[in-house]
mmCIF file of C-alpha atoms in Angstrom:
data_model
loop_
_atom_site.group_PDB
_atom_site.id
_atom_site.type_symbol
_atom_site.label_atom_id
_atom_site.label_comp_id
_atom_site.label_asym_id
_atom_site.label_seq_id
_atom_site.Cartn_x
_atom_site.Cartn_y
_atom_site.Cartn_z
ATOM 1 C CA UNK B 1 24.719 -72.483 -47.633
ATOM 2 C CA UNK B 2 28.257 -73.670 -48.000
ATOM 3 C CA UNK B 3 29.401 -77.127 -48.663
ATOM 4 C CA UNK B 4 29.159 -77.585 -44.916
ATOM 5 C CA UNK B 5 26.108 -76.216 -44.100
ATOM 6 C CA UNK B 6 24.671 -73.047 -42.531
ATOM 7 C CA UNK B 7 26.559 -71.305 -40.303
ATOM 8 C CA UNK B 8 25.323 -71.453 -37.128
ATOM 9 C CA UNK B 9 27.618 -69.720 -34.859
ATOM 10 C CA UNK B 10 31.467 -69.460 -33.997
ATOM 11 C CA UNK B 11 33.185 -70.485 -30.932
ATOM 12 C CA UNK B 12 37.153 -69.499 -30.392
ATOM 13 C CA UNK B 13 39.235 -72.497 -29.545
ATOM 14 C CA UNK B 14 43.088 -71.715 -28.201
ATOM 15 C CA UNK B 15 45.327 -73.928 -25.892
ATOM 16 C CA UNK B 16 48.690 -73.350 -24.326
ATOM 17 C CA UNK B 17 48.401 -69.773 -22.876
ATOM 18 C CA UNK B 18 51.502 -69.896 -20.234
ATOM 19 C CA UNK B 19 50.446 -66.159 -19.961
ATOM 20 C CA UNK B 20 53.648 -65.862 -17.146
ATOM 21 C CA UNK B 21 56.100 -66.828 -19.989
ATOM 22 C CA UNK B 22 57.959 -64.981 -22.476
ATOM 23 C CA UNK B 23 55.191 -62.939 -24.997
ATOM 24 C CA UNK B 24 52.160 -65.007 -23.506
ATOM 25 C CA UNK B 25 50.680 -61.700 -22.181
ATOM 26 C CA UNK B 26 50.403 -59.748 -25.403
ATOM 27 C CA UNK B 27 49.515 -63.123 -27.276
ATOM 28 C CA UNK B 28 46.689 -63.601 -24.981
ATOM 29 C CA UNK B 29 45.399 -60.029 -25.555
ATOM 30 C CA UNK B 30 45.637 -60.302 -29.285
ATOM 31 C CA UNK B 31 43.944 -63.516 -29.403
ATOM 32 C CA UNK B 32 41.204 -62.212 -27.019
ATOM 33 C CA UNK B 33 40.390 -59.266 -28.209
ATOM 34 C CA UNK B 34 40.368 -60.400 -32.024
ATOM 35 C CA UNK B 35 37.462 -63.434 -31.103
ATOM 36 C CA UNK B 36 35.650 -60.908 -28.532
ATOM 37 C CA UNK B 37 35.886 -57.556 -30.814
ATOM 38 C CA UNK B 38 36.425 -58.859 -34.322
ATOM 39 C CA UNK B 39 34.785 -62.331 -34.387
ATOM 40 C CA UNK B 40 32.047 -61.540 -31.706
ATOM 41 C CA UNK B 41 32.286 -65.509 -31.013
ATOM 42 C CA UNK B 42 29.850 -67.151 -28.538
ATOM 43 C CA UNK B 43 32.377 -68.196 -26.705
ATOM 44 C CA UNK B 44 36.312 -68.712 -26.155
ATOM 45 C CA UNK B 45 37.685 -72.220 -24.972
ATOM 46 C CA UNK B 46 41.204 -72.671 -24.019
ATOM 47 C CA UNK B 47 42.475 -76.173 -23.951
ATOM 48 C CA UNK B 48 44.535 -76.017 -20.438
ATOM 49 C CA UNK B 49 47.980 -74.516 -19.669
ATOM 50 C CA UNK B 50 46.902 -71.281 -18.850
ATOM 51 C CA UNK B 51 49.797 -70.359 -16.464
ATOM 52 C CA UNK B 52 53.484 -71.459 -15.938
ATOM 53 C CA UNK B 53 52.548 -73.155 -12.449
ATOM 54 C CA UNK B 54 49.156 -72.796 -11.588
ATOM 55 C CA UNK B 55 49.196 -70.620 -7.990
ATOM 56 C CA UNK B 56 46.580 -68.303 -7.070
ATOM 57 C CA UNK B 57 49.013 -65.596 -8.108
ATOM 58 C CA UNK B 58 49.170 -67.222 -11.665
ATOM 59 C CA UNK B 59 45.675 -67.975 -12.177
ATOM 60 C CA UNK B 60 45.107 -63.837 -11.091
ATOM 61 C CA UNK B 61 47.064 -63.111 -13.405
ATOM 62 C CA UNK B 62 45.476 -64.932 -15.959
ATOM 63 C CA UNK B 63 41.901 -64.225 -14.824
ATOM 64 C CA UNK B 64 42.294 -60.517 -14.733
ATOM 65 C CA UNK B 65 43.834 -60.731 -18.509
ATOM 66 C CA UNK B 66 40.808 -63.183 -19.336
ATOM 67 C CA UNK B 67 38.156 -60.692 -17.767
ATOM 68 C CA UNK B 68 40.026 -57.544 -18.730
ATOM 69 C CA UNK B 69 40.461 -58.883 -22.741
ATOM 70 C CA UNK B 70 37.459 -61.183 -23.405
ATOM 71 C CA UNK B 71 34.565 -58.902 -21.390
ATOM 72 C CA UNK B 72 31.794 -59.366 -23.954
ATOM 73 C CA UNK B 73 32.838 -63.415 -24.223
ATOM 74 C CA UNK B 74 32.335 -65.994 -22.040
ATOM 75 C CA UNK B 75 35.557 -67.997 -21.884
ATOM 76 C CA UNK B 76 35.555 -71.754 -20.650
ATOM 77 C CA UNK B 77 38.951 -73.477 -19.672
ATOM 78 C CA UNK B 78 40.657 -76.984 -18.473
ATOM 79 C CA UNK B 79 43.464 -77.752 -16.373
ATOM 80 C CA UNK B 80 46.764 -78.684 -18.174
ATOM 81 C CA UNK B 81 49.636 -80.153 -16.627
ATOM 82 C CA UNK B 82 51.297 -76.695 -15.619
ATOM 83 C CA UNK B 83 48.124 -75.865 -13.575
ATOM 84 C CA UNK B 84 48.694 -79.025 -11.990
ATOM 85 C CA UNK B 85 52.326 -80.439 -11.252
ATOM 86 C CA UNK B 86 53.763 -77.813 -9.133
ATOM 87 C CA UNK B 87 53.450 -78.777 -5.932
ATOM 88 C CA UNK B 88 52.542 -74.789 -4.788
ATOM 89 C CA UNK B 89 49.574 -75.344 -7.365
ATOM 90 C CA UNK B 90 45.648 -75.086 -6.212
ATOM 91 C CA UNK B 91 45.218 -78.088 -7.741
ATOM 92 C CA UNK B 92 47.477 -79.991 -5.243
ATOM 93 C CA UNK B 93 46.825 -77.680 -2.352
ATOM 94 C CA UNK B 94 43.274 -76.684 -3.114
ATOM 95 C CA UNK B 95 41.615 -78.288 -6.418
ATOM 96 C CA UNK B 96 38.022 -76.679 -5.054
ATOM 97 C CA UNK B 97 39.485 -73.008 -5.826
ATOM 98 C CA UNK B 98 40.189 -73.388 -9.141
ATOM 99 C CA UNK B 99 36.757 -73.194 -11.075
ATOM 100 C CA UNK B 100 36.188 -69.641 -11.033
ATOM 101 C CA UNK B 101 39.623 -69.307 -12.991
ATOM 102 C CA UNK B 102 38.099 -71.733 -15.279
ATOM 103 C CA UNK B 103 34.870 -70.324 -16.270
ATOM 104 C CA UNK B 104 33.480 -66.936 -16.411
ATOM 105 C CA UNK B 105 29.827 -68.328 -15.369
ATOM 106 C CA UNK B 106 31.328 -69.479 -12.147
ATOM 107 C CA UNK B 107 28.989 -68.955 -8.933
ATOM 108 C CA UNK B 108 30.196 -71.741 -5.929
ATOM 109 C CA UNK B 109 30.822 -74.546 -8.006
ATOM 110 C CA UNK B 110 34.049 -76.438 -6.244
ATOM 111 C CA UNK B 111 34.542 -79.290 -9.308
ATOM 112 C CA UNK B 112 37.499 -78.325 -11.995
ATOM 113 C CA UNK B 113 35.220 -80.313 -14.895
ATOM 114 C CA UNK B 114 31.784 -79.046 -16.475
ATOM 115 C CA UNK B 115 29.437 -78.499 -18.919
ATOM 116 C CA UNK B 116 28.325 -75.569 -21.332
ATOM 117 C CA UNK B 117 25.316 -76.203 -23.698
ATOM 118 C CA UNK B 118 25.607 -73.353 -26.147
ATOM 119 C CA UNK B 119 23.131 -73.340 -29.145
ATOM 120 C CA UNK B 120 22.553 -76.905 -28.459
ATOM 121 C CA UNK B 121 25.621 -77.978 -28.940
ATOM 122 C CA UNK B 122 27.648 -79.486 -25.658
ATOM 123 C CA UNK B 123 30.678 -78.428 -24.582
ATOM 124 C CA UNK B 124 32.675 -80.633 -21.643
ATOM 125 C CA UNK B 125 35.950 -79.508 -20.327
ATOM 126 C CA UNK B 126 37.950 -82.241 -18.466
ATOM 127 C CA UNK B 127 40.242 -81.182 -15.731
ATOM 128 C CA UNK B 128 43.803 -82.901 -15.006
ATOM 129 C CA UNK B 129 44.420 -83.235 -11.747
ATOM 130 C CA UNK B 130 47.445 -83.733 -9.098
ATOM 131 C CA UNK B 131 50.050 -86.051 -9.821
ATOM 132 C CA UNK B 132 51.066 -85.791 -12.986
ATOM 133 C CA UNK B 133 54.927 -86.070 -13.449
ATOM 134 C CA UNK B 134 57.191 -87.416 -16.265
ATOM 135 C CA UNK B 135 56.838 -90.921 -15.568
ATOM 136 C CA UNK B 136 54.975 -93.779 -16.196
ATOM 137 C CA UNK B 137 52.795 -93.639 -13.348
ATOM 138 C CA UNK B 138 51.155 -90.628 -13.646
ATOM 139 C CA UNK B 139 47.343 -90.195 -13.393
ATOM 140 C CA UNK B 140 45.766 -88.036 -15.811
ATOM 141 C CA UNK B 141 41.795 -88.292 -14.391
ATOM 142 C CA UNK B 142 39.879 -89.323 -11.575
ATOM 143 C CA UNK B 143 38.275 -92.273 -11.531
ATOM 144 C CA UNK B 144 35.288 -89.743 -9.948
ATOM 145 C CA UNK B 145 35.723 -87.313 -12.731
ATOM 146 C CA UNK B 146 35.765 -90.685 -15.391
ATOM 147 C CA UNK B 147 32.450 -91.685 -13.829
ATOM 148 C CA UNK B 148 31.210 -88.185 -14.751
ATOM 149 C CA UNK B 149 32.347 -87.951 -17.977
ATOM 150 C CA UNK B 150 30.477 -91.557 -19.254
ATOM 151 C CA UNK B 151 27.529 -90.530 -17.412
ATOM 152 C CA UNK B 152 27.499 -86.571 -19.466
ATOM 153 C CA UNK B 153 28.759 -88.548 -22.470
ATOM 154 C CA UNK B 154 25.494 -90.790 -22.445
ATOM 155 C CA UNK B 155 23.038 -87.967 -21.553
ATOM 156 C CA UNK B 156 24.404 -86.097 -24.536
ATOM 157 C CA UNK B 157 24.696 -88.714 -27.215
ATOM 158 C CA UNK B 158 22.540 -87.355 -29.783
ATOM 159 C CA UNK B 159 23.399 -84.227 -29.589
ATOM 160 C CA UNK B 160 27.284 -82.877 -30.907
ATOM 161 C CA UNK B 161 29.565 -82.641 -28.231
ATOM 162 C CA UNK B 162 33.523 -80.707 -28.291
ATOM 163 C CA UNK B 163 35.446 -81.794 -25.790
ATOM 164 C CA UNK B 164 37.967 -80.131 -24.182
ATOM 165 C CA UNK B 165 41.181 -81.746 -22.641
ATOM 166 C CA UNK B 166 44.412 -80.855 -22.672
ATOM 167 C CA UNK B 167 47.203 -83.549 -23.151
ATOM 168 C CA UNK B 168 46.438 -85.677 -26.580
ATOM 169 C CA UNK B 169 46.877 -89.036 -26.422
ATOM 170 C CA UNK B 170 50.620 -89.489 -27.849
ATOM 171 C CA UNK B 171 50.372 -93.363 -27.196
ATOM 172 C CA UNK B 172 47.658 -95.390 -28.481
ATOM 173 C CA UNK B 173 46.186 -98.239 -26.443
ATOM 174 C CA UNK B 174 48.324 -100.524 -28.170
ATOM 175 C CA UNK B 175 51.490 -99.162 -27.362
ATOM 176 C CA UNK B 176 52.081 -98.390 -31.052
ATOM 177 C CA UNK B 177 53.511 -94.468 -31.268
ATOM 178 C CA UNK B 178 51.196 -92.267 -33.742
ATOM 179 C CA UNK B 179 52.876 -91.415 -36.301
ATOM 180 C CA UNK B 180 55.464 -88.465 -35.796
ATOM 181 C CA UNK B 181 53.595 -87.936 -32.772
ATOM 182 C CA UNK B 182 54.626 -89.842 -29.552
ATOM 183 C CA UNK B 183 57.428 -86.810 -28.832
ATOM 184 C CA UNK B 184 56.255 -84.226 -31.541
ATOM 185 C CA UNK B 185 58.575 -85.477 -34.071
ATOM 186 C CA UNK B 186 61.344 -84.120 -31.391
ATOM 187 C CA UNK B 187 59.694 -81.153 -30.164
ATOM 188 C CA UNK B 188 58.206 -82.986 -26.901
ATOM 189 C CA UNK B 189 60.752 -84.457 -25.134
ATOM 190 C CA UNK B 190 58.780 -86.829 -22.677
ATOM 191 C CA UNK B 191 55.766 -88.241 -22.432
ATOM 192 C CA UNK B 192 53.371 -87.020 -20.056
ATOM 193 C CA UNK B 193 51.170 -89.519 -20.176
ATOM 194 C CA UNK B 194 53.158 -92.799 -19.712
ATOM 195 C CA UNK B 195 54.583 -94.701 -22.092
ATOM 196 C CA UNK B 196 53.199 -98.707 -22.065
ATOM 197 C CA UNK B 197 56.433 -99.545 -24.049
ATOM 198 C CA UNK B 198 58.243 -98.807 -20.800
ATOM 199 C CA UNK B 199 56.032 -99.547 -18.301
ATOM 200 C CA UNK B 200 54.468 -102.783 -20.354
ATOM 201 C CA UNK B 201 51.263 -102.036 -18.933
ATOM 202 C CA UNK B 202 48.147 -100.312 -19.959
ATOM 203 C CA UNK B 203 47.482 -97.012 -17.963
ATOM 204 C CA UNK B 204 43.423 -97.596 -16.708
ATOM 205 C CA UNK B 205 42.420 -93.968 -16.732
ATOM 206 C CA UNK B 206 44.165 -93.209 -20.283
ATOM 207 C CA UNK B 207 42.816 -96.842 -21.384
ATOM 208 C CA UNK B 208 39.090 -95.831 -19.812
ATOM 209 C CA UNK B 209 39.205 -91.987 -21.485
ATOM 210 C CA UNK B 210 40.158 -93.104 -24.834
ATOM 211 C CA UNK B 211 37.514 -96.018 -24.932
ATOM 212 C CA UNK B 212 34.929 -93.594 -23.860
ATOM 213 C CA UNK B 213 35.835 -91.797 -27.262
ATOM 214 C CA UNK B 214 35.868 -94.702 -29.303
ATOM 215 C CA UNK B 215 32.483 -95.701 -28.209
ATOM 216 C CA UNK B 216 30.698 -91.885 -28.201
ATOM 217 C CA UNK B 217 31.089 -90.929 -31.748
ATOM 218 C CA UNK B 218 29.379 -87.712 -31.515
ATOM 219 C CA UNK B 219 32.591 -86.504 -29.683
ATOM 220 C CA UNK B 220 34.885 -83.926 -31.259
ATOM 221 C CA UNK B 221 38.175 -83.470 -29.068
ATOM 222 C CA UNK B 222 40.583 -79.994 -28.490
ATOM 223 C CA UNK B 223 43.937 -80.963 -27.261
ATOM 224 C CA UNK B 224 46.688 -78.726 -26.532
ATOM 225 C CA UNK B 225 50.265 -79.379 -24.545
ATOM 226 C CA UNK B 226 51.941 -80.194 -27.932
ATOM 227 C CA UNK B 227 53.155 -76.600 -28.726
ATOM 228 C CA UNK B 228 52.802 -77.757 -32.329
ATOM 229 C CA UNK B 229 50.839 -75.543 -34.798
ATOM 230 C CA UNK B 230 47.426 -77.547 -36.067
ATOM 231 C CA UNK B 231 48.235 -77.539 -39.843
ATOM 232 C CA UNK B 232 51.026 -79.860 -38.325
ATOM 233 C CA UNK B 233 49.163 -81.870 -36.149
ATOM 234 C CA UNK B 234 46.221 -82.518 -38.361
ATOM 235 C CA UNK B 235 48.658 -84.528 -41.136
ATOM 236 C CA UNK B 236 48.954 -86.713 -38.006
#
């Protein structure tokens, strides 16, 4: 055993995929077929932004390359923000159609937020929906999908639990900017999430999502949406 243990088992975790854009096609194959060929992973989870706008042509794009790429691997997914801004998305016009591009176990479910138990470890992956636009209004959850969340978050409290979700927090609740991190040191230019130093107000769902966290410490989180490599982000 290592200084952390026995190794159990390995899971892939990517984020960001925009498979429409620029080399997002070939990096999606490489990345696949390294953790389903090379890695033989349990399973690959992408932390949202799988497409550049989220329409059924998009997401059959992306599901073919997921199937096609990953076919030994189950692969698990959440909505980002470029699944669901675009007006033309499913998730405005049809949120109940997007599951089966989000998990490879799919069957009739019609909710874009679930739960994997693999090896007895939990795995939740938390959906953005409609709505979200570079302002300080937006809504990030549901206050259904919130509800859900506490109530999986309590059932699973002993046991470890990776969440999935796509935007990070940027802003804490106090309106005090991480550090380097409320625009990426420069490389994000808004925030998507509201900024309380404009809008001097608290945003309830951000304010309810991030006290769920605080309280559930069993809870390790995935983010994407930053576009900055990890070895960066972790220093922050």
């Amino acid at each position: 055993a290592s200084t952390f243990g026995e190794h159990l088992y390995s899971f892939g975790a990517i984020s960001n995929v925009h498979i429409q854009y620029e080399t997002g096609h070939n990096d999606v194959q490489v990345a696949m077929e390294y953790l389903n060929d090379r890695e033989s992973v349990d399973a690959i989870c992408v932390a949202g932004d799988l497409t550049s706008q989220g329409t059924t042509a998009n997401l059959e794009e992306w599901k073919t390359a997921r199937d096609t790429y990953a076919d030994n691997t189950p692969v698990y997914s959440c909505v980002g923000n470029h699944e669901a801004y675009n007006t033309a998305s499913i998730m405005q016009t049809n949120p109940s159609k997007i599951r089966k591009y989000l998990d490879t176990d799919w069957v009739d479910e019609t909710v874009p937020y679930f739960v994997k138990v693999i090896n007895n470890d939990v795995f939740i992956f938390l959906s953005i929906f409609q709505d979200i636009y570079q302002n300080e209004k937006n809504t990030m959850y549901t206050e259904e999908e919130l509800t859900w969340l506490e109530g999986v978050l309590e059932q699973y409290r002993n046991q470890r639990v990776f969440l999935f979700a796509h935007v990070p927090p940027h802003w804490n609740t106090s309106g005090i900017a991480y550090n380097g991190f409320a625009t990426g040191n420069g490389a994000y230019s808004y925030e998507i999430w509201g900024n309380p130093q404009v809008s001097k107000r608290p945003l309830a769902d951000r304010t309810a999502f991030l006290n769920l966290l605080d309280h559930y410490k069993n809870v390790i989180w995935f983010s994407g949406h930053s576009h900055i490599k990890y070895e960066y982000q972790m220093l922050w």
